[in-house]
Short mmCIF file of C-alpha atoms in Angstrom, two decimals:
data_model
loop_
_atom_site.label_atom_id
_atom_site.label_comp_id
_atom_site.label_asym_id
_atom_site.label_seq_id
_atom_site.Cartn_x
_atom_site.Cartn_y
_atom_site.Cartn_z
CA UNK A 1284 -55.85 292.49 -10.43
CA UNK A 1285 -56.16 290.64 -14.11
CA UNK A 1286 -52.38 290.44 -14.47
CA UNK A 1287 -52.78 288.37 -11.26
CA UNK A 1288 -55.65 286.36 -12.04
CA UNK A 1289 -53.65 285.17 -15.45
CA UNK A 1290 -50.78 284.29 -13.29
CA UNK A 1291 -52.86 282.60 -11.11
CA UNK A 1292 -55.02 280.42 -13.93
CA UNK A 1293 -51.93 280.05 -15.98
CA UNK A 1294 -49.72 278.21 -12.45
CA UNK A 1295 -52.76 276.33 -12.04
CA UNK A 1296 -53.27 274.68 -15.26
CA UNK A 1297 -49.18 274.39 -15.83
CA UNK A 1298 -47.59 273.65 -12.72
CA UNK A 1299 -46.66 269.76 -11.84
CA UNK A 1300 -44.72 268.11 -8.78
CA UNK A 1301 -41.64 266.69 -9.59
CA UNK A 1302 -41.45 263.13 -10.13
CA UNK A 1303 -39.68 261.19 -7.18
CA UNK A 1304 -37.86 257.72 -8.03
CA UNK A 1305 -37.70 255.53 -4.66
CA UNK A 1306 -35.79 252.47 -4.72
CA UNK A 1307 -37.94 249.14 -3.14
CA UNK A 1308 -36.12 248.41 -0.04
CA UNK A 1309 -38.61 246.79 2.23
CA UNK A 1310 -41.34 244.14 1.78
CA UNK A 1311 -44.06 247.29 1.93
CA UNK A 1312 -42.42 249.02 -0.87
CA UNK A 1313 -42.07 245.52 -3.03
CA UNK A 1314 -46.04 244.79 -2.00
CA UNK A 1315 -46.69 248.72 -3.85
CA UNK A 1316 -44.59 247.64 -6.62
CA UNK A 1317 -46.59 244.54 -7.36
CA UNK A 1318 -50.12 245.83 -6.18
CA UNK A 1319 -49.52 248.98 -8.35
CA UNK A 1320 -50.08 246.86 -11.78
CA UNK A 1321 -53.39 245.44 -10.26
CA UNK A 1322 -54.27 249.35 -9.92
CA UNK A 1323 -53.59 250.28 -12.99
CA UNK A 1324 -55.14 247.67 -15.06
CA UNK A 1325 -58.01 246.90 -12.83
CA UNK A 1326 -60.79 247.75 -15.15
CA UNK A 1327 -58.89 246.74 -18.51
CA UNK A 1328 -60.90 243.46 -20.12
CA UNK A 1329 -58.00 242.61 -21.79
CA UNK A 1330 -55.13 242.04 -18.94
CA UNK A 1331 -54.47 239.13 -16.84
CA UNK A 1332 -53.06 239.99 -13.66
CA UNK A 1333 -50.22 237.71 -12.32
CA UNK A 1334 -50.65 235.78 -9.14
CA UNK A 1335 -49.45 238.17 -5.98
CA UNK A 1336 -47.73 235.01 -4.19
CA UNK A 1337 -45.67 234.19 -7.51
CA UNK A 1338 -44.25 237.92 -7.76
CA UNK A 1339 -43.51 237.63 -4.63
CA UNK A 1340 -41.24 234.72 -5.42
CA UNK A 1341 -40.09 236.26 -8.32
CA UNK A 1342 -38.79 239.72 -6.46
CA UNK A 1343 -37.02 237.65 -3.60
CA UNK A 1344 -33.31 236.47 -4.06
CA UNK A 1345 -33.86 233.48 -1.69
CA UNK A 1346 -37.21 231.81 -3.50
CA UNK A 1347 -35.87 232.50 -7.28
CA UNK A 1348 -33.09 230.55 -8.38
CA UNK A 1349 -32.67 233.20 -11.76
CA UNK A 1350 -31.13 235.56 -8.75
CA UNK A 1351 -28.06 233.45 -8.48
CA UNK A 1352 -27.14 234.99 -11.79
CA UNK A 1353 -28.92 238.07 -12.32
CA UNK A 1354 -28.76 241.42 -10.49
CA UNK A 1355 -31.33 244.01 -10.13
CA UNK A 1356 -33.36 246.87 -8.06
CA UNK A 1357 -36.58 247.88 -8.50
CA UNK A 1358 -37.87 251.25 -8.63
CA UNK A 1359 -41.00 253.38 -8.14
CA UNK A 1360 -42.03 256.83 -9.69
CA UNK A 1361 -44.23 258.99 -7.05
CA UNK A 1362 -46.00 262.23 -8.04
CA UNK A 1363 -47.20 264.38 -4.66
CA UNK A 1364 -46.84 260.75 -2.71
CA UNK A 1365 -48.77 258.61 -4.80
CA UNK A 1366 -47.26 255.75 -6.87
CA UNK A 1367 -47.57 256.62 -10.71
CA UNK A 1368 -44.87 253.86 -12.29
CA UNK A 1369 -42.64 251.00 -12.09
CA UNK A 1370 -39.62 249.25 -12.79
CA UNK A 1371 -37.03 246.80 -12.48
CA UNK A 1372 -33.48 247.28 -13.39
CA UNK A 1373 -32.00 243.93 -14.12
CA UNK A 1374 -28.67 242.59 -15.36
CA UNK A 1375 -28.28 239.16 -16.35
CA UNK A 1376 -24.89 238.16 -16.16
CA UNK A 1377 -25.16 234.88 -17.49
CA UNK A 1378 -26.49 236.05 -20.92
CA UNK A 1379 -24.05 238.93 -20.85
CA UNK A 1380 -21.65 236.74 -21.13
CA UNK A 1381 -23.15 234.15 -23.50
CA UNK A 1382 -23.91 237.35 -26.01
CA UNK A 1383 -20.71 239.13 -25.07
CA UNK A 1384 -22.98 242.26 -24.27
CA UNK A 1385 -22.88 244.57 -21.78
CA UNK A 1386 -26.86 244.91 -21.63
CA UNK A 1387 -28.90 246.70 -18.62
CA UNK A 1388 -32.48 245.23 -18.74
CA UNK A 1389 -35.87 246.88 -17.63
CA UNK A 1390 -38.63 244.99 -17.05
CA UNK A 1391 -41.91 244.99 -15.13
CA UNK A 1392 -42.16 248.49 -15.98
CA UNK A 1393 -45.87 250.80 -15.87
CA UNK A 1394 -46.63 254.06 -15.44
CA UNK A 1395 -49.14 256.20 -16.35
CA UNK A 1396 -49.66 258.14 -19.66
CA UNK A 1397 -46.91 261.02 -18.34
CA UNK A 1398 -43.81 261.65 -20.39
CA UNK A 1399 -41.92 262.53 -17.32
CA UNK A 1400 -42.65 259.74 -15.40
CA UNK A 1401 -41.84 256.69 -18.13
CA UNK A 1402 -38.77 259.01 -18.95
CA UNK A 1403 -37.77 259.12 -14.89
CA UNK A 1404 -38.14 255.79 -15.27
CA UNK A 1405 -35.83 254.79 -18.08
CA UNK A 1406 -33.13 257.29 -16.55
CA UNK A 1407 -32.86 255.72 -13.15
CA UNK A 1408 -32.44 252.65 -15.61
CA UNK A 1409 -29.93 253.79 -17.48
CA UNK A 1410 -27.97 255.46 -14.25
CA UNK A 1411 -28.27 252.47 -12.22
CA UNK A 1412 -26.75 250.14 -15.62
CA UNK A 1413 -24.07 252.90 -16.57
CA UNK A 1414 -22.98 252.65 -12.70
CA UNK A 1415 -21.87 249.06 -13.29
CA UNK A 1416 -20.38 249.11 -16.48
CA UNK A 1417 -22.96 248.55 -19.03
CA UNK A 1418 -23.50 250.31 -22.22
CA UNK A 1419 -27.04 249.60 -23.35
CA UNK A 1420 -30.68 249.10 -21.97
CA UNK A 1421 -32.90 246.52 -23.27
CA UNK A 1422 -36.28 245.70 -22.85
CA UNK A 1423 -38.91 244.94 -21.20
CA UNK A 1424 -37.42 241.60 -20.41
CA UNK A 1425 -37.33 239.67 -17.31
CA UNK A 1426 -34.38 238.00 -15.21
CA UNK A 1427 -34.99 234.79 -18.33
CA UNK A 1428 -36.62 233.85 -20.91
CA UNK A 1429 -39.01 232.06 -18.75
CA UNK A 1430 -40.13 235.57 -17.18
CA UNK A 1431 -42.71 237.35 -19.40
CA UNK A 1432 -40.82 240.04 -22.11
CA UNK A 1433 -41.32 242.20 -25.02
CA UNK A 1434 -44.18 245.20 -25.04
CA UNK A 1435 -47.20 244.66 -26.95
CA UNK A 1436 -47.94 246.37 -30.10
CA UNK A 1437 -50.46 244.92 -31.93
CA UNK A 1438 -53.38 243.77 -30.28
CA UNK A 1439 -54.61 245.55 -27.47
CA UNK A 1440 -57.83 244.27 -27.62
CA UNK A 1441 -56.97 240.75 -27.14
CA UNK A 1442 -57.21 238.75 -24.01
CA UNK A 1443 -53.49 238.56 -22.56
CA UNK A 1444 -52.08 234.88 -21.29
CA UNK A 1445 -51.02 233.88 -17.71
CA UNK A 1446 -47.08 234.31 -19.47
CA UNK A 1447 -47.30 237.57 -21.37
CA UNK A 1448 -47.09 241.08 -20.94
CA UNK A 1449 -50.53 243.36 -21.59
CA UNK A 1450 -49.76 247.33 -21.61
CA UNK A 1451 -51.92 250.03 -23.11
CA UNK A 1452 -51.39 251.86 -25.95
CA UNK A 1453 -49.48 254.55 -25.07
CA UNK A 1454 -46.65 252.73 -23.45
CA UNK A 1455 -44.79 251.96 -27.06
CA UNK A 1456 -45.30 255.59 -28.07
CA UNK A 1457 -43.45 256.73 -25.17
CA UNK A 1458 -40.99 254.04 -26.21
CA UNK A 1459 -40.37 256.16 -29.64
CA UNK A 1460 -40.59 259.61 -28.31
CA UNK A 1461 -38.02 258.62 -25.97
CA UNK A 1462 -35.73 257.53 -28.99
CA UNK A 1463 -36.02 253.75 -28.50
CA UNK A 1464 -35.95 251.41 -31.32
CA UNK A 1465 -36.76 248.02 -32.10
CA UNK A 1466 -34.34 245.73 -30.85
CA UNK A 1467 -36.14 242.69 -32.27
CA UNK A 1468 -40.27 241.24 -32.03
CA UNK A 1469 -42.08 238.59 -31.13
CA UNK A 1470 -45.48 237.39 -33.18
CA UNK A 1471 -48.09 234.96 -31.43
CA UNK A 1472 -50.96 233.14 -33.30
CA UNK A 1473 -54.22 232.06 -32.45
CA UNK A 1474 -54.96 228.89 -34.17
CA UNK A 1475 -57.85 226.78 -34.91
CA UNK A 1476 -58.01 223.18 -33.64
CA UNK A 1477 -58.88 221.10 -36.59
CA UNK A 1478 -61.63 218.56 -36.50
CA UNK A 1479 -59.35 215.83 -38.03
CA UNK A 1480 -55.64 215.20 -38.05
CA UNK A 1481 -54.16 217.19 -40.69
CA UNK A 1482 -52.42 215.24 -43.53
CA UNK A 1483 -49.80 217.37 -43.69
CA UNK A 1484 -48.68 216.24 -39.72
CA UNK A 1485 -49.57 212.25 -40.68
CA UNK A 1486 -47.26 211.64 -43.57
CA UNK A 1487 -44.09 212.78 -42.05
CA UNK A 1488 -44.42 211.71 -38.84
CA UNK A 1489 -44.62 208.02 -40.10
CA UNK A 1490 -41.37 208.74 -42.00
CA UNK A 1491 -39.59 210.54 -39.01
CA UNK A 1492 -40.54 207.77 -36.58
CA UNK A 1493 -39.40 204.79 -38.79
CA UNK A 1494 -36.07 206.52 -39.49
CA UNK A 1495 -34.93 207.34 -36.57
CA UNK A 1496 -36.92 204.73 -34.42
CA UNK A 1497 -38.53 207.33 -32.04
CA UNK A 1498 -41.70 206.71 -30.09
CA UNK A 1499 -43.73 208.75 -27.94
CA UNK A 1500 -43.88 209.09 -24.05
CA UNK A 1501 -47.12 210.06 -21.90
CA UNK A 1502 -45.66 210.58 -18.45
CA UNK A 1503 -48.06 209.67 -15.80
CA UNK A 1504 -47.36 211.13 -12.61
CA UNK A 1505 -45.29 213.82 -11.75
CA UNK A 1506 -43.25 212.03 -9.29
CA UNK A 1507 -42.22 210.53 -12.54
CA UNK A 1508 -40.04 213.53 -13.77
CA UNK A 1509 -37.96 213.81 -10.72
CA UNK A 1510 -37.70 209.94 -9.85
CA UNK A 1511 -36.59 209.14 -13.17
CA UNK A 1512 -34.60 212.24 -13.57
CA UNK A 1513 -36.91 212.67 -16.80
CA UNK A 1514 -37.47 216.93 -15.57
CA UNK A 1515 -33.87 217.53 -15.76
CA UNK A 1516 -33.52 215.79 -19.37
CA UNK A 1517 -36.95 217.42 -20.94
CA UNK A 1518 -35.05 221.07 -19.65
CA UNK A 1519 -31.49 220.17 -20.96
CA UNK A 1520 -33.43 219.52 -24.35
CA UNK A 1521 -34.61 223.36 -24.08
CA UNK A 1522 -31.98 224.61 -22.89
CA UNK A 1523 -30.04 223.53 -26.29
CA UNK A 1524 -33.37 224.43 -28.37
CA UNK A 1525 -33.39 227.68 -26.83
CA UNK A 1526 -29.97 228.58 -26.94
CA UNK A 1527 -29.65 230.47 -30.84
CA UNK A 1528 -33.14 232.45 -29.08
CA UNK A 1529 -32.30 236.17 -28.40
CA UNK A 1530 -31.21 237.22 -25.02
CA UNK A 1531 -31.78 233.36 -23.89
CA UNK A 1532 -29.59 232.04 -20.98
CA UNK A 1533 -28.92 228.69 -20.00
CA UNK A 1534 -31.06 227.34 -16.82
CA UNK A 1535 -29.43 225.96 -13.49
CA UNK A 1536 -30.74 222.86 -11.90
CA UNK A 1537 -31.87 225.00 -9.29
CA UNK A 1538 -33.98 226.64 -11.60
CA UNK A 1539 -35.33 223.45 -12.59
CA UNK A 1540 -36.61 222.48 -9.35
CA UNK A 1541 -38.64 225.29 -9.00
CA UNK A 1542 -40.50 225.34 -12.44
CA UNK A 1543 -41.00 221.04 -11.85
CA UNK A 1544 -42.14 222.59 -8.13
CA UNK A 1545 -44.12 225.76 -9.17
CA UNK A 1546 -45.43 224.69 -12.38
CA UNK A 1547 -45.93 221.29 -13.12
CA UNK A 1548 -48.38 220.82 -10.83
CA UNK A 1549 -50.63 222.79 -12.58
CA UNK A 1550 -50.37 220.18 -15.96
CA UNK A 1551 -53.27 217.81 -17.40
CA UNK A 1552 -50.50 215.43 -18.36
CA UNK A 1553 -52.52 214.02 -21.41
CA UNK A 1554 -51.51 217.61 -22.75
CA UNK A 1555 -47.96 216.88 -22.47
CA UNK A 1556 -45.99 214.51 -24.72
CA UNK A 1557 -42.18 213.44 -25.25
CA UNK A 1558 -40.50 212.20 -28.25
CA UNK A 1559 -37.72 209.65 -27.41
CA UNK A 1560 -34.91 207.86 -28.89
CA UNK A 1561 -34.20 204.22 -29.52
CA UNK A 1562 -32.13 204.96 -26.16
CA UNK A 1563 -35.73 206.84 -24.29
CA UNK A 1564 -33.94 209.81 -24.36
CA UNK A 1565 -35.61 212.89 -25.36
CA UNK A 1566 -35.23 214.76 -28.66
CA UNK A 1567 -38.51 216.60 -28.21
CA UNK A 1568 -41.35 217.78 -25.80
CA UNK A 1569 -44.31 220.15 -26.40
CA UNK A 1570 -45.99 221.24 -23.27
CA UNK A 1571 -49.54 222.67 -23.21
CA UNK A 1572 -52.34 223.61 -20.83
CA UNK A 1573 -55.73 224.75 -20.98
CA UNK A 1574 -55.93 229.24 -20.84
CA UNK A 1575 -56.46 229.93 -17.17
CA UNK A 1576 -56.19 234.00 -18.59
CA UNK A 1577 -60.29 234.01 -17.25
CA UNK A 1578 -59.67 232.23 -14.41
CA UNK A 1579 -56.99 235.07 -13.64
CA UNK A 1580 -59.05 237.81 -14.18
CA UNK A 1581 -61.86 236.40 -11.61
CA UNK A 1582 -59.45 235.30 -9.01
CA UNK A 1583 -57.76 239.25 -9.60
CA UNK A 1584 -54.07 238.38 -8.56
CA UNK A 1585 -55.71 236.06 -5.37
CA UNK A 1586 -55.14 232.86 -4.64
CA UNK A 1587 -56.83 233.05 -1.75
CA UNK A 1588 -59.71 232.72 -0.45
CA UNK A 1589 -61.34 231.50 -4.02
CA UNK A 1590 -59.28 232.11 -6.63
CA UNK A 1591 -57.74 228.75 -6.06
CA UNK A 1592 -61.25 227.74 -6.73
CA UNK A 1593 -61.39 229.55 -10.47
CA UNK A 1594 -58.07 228.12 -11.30
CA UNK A 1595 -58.68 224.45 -10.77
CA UNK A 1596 -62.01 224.53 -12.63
CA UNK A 1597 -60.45 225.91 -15.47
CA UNK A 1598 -57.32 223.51 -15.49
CA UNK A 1599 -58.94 220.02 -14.33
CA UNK A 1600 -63.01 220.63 -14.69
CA UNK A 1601 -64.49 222.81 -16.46
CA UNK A 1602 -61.72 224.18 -19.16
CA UNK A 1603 -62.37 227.18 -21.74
CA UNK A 1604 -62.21 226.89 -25.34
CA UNK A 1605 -58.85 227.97 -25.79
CA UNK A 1606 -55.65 226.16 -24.59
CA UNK A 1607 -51.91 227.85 -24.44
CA UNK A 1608 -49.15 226.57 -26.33
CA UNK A 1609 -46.65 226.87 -23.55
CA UNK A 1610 -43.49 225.36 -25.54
CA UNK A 1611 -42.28 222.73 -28.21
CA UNK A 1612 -38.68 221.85 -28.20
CA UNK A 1613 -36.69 219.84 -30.57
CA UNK A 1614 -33.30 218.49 -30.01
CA UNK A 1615 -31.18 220.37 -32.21
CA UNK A 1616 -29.84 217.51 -34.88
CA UNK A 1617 -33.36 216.56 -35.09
CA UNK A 1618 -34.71 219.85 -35.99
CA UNK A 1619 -36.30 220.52 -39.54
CA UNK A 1620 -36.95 216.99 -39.65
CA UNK A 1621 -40.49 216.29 -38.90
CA UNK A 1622 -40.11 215.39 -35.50
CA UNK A 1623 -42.72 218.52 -34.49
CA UNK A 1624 -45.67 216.37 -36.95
CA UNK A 1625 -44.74 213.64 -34.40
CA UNK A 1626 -45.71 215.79 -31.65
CA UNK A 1627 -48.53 216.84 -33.45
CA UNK A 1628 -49.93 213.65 -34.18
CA UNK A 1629 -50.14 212.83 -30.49
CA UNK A 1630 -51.75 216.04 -29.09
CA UNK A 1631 -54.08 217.47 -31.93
CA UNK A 1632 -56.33 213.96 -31.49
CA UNK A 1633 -56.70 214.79 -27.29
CA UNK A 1634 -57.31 218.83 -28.08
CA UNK A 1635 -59.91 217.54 -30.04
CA UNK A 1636 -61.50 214.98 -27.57
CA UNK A 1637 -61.06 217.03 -24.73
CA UNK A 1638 -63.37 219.82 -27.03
CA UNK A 1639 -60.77 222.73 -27.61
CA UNK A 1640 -61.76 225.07 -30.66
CA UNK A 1641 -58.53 227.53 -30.74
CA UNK A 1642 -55.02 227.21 -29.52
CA UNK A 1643 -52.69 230.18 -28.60
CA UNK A 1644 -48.84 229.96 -28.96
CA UNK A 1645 -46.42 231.65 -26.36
CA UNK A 1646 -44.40 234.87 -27.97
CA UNK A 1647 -41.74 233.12 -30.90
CA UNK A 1648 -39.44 235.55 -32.46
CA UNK A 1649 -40.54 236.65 -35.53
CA UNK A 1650 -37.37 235.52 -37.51
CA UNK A 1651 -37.56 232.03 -36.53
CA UNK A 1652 -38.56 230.34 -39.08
CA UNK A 1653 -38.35 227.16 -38.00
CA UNK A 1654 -41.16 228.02 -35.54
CA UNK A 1655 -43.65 229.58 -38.28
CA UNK A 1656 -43.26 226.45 -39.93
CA UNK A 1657 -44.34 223.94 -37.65
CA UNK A 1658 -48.18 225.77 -37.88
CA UNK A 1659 -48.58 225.98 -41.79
CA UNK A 1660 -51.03 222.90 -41.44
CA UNK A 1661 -53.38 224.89 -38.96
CA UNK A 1662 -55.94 227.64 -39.78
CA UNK A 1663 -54.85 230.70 -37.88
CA UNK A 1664 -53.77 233.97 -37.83
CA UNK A 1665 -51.16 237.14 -35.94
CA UNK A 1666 -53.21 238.51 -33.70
CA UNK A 1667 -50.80 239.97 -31.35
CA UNK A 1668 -47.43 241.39 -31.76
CA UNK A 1669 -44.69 242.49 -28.78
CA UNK A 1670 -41.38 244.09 -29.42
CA UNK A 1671 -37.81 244.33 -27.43
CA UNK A 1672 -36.49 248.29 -27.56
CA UNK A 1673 -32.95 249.24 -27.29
CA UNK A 1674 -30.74 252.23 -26.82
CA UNK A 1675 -26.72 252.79 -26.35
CA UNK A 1676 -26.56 254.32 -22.64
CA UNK A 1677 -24.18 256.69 -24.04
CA UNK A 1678 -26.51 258.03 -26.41
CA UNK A 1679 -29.21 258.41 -24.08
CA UNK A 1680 -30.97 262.03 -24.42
CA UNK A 1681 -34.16 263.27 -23.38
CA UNK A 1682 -35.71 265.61 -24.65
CA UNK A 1683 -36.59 269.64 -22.34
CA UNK A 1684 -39.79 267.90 -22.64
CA UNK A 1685 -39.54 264.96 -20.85
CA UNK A 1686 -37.54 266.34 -18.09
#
């Protein structure tokens, strides 16, 4: 009778359902692959939780024009029925090719603090990449740069961004006990917004708009970009800013149209300024917006039927302290010339008139340089960090552990 009440206590304490991986093939299963992020990160202060519609668009080969040239499956990890991770299993072939790699991504991955299941996870990864020829996995990275990549490492109790990836803790650990390693990282600063120009931006902007007879342009409407064809010149000017950028692939026209469509309408234009040539084409643009990361949280993944409501008060009304640094640009033969002080000198004056006290930049890779640069005038500091993992498929081995 005590020999079998140890057996008992011992199966009881040490016994655990096998992990199931189901591949999303209906819109139910997608809907339980988006919802189960909201789940897990419901009561976490520091997450902002994506709108539902936009992953939507972003799962569905017909409303994403990054599908043309990427291919992928998404997965979820179940435990006794009940959903306990994520991910998506990508391959871009585009930047395959521009890298000459042969590079699986995974991306939009969760899960809860299990070995197994983040190590299910990765496997079905790995299988699913080996099965069409590629010989590493990557990650977390989306289907482009424009997607939301790299897993946070530093900074877990700061407020995430509407374009960034929050994840606890635990999830880079499992990264390293799985026998990941760092691929390459991406820093982001919070700055201060000065109360007067910085000297540092006046000088050589004078100099860099006298010598090469540039000027700014404030566009006013956005029927403007696509009736000029101004969208499709601004994006050809990031496409060849971008391009040195790890893992970055060039973006279609298609792909254009839908971040003009999606996105732009969701600009205060004053925070948006072009740098032009003698000719008014550009050789720069930095795009910013007030942090709608609050507005997120309240409206919990919802546009409807008020988080509409949160987001416009926060863009056009009533905007927080802090405003994102979505992107500056600069044609390459005018880079490391100044031109970025030019930019500066246009939008630091309305970030101060419009009352912002801190700024936020987007993820920039840690080795640009270029990029650190451009802030040396501003008070600020790293207050988040986010890192890309990689492994050789081959050499893929987990341990008794995590099986």
């Amino acid at each position: 009778l005590q020999l079998r009440e140890i057996i008992c206590h011992s199966t009881q304490y040490s016994y655990k359902m096998a992990i199931e991986i189901r591949k999303v093939d209906s819109k139910s299963d997608l809907k339980k692959f988006i919802r189960f992020n909201y789940e897990l990160y419901k009561d976490n202060p520091y997450s902002v939780p994506d709108l539902y519609e936009d992953m939507l668009k972003t799962f569905s080969p017909g409303r994403n024009a990054a599908l043309e040239f990427c291919e992928a499956d998404y997965f979820l990890a179940l435990r006794d029925g009940k959903i306990v991770g994520r991910v998506a299993a990508i391959i871009n072939h585009r930047a395959n090719e521009t890298w000459h790699t042969h590079s699986v991504r995974f991306g939009w991955i969760d899960f809860i603090d299990d070995r197994e299941v983040s190590a299910a996870l990765l496997r079905t990864v790995e299988q699913w990449g080996r099965e069409r020829g590629m010989t590493e996995i990557v990650g977390p990275l989306g289907f482009t740069d424009l997607d939301a990549e790299g897993m946070l490492i530093y900074g877990f109790d700061q407020l995430s961004t509407m374009s960034t990836i929050y994840n606890y803790p635990y999830y880079p650990e499992h990264m390293e006990a799985l026998g990941f390693e760092k691929q390459t990282d991406w820093i982001e600063k919070k700055l201060l917004v000065p109360e007067s120009l910085p000297e540092g931006y006046k000088r050589p902007a004078e100099i860099v708009k006298k010598r090469y007879n540039l000027h700014i342009r404030k566009i006013k409407s956005k029927r403007e970009l696509k009736k000029t064809g101004l969208a499709y010149k601004i994006f050809d000017l990031i496409n060849e800013a971008y391009a040195p950028l790890y893992g970055f692939s060039r973006m279609t026209n298609r792909q254009v149209d839908q971040y003009v469509r999606e996105y732009f309408p969701l600009l205060d234009l004053r925070m948006v300024t072009v740098v032009e040539d003698e000719n008014n084409e550009p050789v720069a643009v930095g795009v910013s917006m007030p942090s709608i990361s609050r507005a997120l949280q309240k409206a919990k993944g919802k546009l409807f039927p008020f988080g509409w409501f949160h987001l416009l008060k926060a863009l056009f009304f009533k905007h927080p302290d802090t405003l994102d640094l979505l992107l500056v640009g600069v044609k390459t033969e005018y880079q490391s010339k100044g031109v970025n002080a030019l930019l500066f000198t246009d939008l630091i004056p309305i970030y101060m008139k419009m009352g912002f006290k801190y700024g936020e930049t987007n993820p920039e890779l840690e080795s640009n340089s270029k990029v650190q640069a451009q802030w040396k005038y501003l008070d600020g500091e790293i207050h988040k960090r986010r890192r890309c993992y990689r492994k050789e498929i081959n050499n893929i081995k987990y341990n008794n552990a995590d099986r």
